[in-house]
Short mmCIF file of C-alpha atoms in Angstrom, two decimals:
data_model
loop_
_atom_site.label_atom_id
_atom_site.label_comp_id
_atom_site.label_asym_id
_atom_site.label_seq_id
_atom_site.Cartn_x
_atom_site.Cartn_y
_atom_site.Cartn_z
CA UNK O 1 2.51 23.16 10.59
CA UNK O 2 0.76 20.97 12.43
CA UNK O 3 -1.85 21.56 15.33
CA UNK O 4 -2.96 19.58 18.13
CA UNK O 5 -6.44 18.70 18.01
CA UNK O 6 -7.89 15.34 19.61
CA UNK O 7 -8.20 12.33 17.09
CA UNK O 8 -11.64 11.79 18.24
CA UNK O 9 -12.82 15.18 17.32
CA UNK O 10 -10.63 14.49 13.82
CA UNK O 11 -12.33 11.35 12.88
CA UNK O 12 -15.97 12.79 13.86
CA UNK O 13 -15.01 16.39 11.58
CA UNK O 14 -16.12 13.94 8.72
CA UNK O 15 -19.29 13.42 8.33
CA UNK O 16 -18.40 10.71 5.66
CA UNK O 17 -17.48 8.13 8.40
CA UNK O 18 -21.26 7.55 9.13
CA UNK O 19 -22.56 4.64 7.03
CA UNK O 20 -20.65 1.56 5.70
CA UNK O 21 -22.97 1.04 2.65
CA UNK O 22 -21.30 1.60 -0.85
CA UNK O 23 -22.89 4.36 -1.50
CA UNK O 24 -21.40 7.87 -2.71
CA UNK O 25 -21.73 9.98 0.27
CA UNK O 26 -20.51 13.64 0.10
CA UNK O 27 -17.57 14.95 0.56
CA UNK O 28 -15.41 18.69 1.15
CA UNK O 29 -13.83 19.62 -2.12
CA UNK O 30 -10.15 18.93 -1.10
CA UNK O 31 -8.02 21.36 -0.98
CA UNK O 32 -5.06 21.97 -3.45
CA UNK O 33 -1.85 23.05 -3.40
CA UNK O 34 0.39 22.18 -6.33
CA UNK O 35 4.03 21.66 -5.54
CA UNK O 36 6.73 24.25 -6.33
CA UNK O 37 9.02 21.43 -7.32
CA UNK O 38 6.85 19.89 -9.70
CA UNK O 39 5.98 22.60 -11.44
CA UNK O 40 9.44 23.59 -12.34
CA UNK O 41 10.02 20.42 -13.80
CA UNK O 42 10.97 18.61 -17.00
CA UNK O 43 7.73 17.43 -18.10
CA UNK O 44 9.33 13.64 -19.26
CA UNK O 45 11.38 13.23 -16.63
CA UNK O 46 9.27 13.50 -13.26
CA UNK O 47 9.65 15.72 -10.51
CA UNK O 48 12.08 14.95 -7.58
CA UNK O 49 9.44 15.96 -5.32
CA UNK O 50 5.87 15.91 -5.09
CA UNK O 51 4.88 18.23 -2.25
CA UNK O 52 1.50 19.18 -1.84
CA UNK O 53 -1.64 19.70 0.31
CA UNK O 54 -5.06 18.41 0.36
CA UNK O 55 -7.23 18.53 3.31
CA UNK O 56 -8.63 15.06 5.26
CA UNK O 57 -7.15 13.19 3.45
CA UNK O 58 -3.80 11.30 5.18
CA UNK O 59 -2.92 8.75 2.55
CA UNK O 60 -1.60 5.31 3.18
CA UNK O 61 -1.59 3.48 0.04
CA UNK O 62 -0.44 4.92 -3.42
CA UNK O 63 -0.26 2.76 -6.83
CA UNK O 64 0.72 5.12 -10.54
CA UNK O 65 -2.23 4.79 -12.59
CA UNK O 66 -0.63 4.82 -16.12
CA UNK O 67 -3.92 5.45 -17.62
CA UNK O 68 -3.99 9.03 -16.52
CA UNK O 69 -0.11 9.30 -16.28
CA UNK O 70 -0.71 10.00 -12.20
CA UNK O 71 -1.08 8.54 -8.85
CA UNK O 72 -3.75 7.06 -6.90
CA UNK O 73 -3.87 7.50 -3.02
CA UNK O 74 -6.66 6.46 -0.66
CA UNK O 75 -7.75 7.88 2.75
CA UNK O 76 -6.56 6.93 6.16
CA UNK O 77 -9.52 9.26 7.17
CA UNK O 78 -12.36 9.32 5.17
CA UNK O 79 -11.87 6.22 2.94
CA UNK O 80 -11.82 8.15 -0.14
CA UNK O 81 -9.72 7.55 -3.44
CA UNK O 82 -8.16 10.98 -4.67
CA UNK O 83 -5.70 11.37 -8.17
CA UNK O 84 -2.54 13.05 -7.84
CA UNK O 85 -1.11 14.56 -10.90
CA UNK O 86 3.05 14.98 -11.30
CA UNK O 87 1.90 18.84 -11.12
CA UNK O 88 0.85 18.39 -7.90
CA UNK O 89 -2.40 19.10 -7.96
CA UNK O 90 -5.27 16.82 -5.71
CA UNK O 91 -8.70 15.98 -6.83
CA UNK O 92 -10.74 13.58 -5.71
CA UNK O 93 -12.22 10.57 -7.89
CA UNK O 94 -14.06 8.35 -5.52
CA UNK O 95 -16.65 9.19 -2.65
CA UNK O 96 -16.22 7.72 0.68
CA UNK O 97 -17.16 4.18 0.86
CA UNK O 98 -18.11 4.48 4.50
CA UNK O 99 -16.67 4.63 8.36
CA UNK O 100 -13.29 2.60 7.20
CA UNK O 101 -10.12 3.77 5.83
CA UNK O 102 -8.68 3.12 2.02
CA UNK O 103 -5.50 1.53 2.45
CA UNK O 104 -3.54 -0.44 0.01
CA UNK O 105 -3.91 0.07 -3.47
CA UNK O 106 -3.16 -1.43 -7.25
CA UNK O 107 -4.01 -0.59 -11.02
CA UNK O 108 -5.09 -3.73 -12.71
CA UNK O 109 -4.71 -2.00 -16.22
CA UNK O 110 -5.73 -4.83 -18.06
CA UNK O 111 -9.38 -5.22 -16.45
CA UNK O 112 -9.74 -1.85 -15.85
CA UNK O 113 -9.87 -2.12 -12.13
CA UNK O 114 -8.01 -0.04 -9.01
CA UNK O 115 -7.97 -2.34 -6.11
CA UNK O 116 -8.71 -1.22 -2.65
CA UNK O 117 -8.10 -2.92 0.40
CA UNK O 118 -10.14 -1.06 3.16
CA UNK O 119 -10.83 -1.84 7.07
CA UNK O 120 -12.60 0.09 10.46
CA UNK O 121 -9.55 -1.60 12.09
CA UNK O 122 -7.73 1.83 13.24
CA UNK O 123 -11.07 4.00 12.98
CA UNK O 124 -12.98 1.62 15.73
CA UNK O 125 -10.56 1.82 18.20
CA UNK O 126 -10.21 6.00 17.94
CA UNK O 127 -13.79 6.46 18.01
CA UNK O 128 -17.82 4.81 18.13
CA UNK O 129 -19.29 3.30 15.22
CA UNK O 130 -22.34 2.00 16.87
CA UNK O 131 -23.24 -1.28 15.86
CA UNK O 132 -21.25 -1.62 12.62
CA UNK O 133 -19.52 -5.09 12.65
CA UNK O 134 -15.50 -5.58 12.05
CA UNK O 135 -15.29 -4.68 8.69
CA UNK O 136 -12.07 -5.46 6.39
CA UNK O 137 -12.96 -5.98 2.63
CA UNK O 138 -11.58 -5.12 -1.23
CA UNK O 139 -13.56 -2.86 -2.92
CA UNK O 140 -13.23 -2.83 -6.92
CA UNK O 141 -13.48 0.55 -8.68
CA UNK O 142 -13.68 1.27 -12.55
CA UNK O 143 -10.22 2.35 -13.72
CA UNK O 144 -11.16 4.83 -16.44
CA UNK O 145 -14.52 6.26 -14.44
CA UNK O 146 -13.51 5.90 -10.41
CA UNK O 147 -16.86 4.33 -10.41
CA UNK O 148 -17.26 1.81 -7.39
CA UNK O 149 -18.23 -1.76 -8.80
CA UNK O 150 -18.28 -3.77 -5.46
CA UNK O 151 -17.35 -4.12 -2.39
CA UNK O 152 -15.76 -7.92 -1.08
CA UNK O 153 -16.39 -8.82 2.29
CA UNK O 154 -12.99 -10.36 4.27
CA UNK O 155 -14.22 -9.95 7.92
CA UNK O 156 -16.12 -13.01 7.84
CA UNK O 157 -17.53 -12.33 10.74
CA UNK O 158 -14.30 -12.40 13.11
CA UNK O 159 -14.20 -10.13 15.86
CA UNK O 160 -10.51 -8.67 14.64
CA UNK O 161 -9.97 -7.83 11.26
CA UNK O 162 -7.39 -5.84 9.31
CA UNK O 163 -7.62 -5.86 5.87
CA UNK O 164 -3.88 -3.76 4.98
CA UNK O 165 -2.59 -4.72 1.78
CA UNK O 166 -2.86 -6.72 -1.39
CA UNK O 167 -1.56 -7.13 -4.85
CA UNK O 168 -3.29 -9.56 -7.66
CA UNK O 169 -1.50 -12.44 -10.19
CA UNK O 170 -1.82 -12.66 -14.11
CA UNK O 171 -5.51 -14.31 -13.90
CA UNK O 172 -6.40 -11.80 -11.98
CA UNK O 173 -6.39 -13.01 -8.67
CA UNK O 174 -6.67 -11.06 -5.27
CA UNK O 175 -3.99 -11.61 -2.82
CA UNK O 176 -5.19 -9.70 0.71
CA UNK O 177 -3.08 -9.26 3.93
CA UNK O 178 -4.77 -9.49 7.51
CA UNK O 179 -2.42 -7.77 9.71
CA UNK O 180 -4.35 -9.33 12.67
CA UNK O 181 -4.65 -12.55 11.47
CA UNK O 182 -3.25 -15.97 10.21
CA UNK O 183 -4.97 -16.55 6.90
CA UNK O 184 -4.01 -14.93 3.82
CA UNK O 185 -6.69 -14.43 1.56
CA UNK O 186 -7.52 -15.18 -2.28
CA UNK O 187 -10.31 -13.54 -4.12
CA UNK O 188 -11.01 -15.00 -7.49
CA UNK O 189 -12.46 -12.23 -10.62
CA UNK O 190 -15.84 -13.81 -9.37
CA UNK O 191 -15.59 -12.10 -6.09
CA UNK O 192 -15.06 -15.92 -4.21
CA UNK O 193 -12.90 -15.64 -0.89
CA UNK O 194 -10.59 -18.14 -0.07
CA UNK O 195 -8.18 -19.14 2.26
CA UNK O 196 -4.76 -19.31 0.23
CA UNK O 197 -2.83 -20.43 3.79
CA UNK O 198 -3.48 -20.14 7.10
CA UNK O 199 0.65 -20.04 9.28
CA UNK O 200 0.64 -19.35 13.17
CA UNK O 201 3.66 -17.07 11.84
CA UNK O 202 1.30 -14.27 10.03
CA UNK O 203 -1.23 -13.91 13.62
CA UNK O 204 -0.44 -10.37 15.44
CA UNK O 205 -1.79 -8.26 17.93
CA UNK O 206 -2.16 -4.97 16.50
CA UNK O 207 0.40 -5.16 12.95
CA UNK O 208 1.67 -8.28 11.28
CA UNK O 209 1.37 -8.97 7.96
CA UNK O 210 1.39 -6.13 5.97
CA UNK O 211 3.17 -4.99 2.32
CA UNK O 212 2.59 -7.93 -0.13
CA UNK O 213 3.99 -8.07 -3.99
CA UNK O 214 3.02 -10.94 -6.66
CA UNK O 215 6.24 -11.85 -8.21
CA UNK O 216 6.16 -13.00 -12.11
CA UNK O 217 8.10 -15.94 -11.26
CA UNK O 218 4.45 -17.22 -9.26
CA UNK O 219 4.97 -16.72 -5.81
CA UNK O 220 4.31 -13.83 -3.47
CA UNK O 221 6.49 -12.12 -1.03
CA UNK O 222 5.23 -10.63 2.25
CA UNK O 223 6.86 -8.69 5.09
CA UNK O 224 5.47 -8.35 8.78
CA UNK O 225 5.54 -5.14 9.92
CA UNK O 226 6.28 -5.65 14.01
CA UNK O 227 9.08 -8.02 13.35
CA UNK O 228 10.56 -7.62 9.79
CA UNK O 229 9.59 -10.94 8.75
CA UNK O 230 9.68 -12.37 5.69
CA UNK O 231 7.69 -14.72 3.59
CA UNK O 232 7.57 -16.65 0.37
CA UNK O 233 4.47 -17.97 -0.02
CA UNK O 234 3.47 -20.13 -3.16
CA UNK O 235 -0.16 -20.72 -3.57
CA UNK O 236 -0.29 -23.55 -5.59
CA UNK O 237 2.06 -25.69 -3.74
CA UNK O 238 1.11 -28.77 -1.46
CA UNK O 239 -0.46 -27.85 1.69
CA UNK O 240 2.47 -27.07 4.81
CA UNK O 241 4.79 -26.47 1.65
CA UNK O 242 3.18 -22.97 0.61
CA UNK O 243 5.12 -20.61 3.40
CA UNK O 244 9.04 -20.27 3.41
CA UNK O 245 10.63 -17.89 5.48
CA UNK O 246 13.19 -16.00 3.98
CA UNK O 247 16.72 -15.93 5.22
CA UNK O 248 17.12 -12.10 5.71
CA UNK O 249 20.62 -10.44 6.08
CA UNK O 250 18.38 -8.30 8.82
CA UNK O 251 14.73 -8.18 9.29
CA UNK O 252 13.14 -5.50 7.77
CA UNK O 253 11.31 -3.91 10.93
CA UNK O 254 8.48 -1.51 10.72
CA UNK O 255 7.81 -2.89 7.05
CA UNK O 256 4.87 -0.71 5.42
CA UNK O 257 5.05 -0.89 2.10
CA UNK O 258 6.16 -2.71 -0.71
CA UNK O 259 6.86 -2.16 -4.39
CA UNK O 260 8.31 -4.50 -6.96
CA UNK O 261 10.73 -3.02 -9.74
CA UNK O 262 11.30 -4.71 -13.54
CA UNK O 263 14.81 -5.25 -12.55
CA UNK O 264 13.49 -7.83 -9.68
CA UNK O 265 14.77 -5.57 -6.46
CA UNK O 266 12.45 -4.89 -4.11
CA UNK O 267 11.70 -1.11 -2.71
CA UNK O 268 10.69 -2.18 1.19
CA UNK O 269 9.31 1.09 3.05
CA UNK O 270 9.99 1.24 6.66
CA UNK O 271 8.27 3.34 9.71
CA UNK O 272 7.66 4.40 13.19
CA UNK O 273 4.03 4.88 12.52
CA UNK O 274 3.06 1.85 15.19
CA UNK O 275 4.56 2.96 18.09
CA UNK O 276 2.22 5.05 18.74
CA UNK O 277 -0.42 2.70 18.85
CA UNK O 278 1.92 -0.47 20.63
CA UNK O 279 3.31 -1.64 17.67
CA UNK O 280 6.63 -2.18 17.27
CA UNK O 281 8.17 0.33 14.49
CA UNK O 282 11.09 0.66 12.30
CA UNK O 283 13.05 3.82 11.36
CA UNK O 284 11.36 6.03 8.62
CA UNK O 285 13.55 4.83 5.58
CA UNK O 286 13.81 2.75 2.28
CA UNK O 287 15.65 0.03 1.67
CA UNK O 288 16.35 -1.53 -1.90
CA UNK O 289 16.52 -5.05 -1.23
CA UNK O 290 17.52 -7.99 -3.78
CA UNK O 291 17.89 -11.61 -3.60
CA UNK O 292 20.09 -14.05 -6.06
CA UNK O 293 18.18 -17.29 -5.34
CA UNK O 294 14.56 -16.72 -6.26
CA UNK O 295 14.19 -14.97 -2.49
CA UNK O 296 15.06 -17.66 -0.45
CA UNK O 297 17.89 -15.53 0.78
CA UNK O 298 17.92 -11.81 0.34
CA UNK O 299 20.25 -8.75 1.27
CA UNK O 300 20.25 -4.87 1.49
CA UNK O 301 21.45 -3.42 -2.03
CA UNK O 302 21.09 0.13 -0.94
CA UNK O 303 19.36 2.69 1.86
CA UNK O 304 17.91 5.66 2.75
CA UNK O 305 17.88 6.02 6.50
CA UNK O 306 16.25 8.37 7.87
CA UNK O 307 13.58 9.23 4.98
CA UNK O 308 13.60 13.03 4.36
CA UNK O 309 10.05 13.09 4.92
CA UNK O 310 9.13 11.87 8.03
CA UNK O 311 6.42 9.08 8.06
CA UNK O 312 6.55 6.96 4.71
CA UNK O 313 4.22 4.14 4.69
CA UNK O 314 4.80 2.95 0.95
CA UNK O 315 5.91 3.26 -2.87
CA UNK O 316 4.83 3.53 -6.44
CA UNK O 317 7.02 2.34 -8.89
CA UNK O 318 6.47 4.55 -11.93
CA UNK O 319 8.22 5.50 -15.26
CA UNK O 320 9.45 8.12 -13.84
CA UNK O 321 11.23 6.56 -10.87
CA UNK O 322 10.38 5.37 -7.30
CA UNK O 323 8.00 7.10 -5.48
CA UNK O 324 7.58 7.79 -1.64
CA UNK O 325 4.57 8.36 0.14
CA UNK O 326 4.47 10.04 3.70
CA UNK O 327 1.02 11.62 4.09
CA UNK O 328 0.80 12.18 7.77
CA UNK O 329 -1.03 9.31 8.80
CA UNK O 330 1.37 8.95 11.62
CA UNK O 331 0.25 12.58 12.64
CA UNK O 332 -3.72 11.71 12.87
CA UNK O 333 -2.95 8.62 14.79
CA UNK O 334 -1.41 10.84 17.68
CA UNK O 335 -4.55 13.32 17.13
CA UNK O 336 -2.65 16.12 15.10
CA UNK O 337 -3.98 17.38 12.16
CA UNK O 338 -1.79 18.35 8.80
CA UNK O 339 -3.18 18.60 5.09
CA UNK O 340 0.70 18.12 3.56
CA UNK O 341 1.17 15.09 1.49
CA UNK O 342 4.26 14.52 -0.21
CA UNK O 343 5.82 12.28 -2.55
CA UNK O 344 9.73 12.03 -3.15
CA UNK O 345 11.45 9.83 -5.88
CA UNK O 346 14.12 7.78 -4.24
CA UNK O 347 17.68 8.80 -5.65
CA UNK O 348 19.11 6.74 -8.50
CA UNK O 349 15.67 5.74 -9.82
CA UNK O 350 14.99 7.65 -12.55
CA UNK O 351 12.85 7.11 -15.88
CA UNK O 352 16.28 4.80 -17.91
CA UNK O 353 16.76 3.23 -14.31
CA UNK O 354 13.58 0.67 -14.77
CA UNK O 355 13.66 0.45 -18.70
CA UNK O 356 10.25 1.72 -18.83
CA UNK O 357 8.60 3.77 -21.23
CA UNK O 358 6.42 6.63 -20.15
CA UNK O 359 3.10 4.77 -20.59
CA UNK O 360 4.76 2.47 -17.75
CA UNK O 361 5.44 -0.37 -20.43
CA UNK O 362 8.60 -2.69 -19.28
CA UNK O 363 10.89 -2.66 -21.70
CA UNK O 364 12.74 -5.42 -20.20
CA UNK O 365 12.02 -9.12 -18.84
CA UNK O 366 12.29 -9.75 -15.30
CA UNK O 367 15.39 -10.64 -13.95
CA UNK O 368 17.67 -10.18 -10.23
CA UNK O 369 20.50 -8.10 -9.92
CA UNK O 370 23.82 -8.99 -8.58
CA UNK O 371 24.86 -5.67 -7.47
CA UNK O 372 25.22 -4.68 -3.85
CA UNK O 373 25.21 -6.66 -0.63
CA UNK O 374 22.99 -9.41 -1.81
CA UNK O 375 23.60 -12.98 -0.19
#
């Protein structure tokens, strides 16, 4: 259950939000509760539910590491990177980087990298952080050690930044979302920012731009969260060619979260997270969405409105199906504290659903569906 407690008093309880150098600061052992659900079972095919606690933590992002057969989840909080095994059980693998939060998060297998976007934007407005600049950046961590390797700068010196989410391509390019600003970002594997696109369409207030996918086919797709926007943007075409907005059979409002599945749907996680900051917000569901013309047009294949859990701000997709993660970030924003994080497959996606083996190996090339309500 959770009890009221003001967020400032939260976000000053830990004493890891005091320095922004990359250095491993210490940290409360977290504390575990393995999941009831998980426990009982089968060991191949996943657990339905993943329900579990772990103190300070309040996850946002989550990618399936398929290295250690488990999930990765950052730290709304503390800007920490913890493992969560299908067991249940928490433990942490990565220090706090400083007074920012860990947001979105990928395994790049190949390079042995997890990617972290991170940003002060939500900690700075909740409480003091003396003279610390706006700070949004990607910080690279070794995949088989949790080691940190660096930490990429996105800020740039602008007075509003809001580093939220990114994915990378085949070369091993970094794609990073602003949610306060026009520019998407590019970070090549020798840690060079560039502008990919700057579009009057991406610039917010508080939450624009936000879930972003690479898709195989070379383009990227992009939702903004106040609005339910789309966007197909393709980096190496001619400049005012790059952004396409696509025709939606409704916008996706309150879009957190995004995951890509071998069958070429996308899993689009919705919330009601912003409006308690002045964001417009969705409804706390998930939406399978599919298009038939290499997303220039997409529609709703299926639904899950509301979420069981309340709160979801993204998805892993995993062997082992499609999982959920609502880990109470919602509840620290409104100055609530809760240690609960949970994460629920969504129905009809289990392990044969994807054609995945269990080391997370597609078994089968890319292509879109025509099933459902797809336009």
């Amino acid at each position: 259950m959770s009890r009221a407690l003001p967020l400032r008093a939260v976000l000053a309880s830990a004493a890891v939000l005091t320095a922004i150098a990359p250095i491993a600061l210490p940290a409360p052992a977290l504390a575990v509760s393995p999941s009831p659900a998980a426990a009982v079972a089968g060991r191949h095919a996943g657990p339905d539910v993943i329900d579990t606690r772990a103190a300070d933590v309040y996850p946002e992002g989550v990618a399936w590491d398929p290295t250690r057969r488990a999930f990765l989840v950052g730290s709304a909080l503390k800007g920490t990177l913890s493992v969560i095994r299908l067991d249940g059980t928490v433990k942490e693998l990565a220090p706090s980087i400083g007074m920012v939060s860990t947001l979105g998060i990928r395994v790049d297998a190949a390079r042995n990298r997890i990617l972290v976007a991170y940003s002060d934007f939500w900690i700075r407005q909740r409480l003091d952080v003396g003279d610390q600049p706006p700070t949004s950046g990607v910080a690279v961590f070794a995949l088989d050690t949790g080691k940190l390797q660096r930490r990429i700068d996105v800020a740039l010196g602008h007075d509003r930044t809001f580093a939220n989410d990114l994915t990378f391509d085949p070369r091993g390019n970094i794609y990073v979302t602003d949610s306060v600003s026009e520019t998407l970002q590019r970070i090549d594997l020798a840690g060079r920012v560039t502008p990919v696109v700057t579009d009057p369409r991406f610039a917010a207030q508080v939450v624009g731009l936000n879930g972003i996918v690479w898709h195989p086919d070379g383009y990227l797709l992009a939702v903004r969260y106040d609005d339910g926007r789309m966007f197909r943007i393709d980096p190496k075409a001619p400049a005012g060619r790059k952004v396409a907005e696509v025709d939606l059979a409704e916008p996706l409002v309150g879009t957190d979260g995004l995951g890509l599945r071998p069958d070429g749907s996308l899993v689009v996680v919705t919330n009601s997270i912003g409006e308690a900051v002045g964001a417009p917000g969705g409804v706390d569901g998930v939406k399978v969405v599919g298009s038939r013309d290499g997303w220039r047009s997409a529609g709703i294949r299926s639904r899950v409105e509301p979420w069981p859990v309340g709160g979801p701000t993204t998805v892993a997709v995993t062997p082992y199906g499609d999982y959920v993660l609502s880990g109470e970030v919602g509840t620290v924003l409104v100055g609530q504290t809760s240690d609960r994080i949970v994460l629920r497959r969504l129905p009809g996606s289990g392990p044969r659903h994807h054609g995945q083996s269990a080391t997370g190996r597609s078994t089968s090339g890319t292509s879109t569906s025509s099933k459902g309500n797809l336009r």
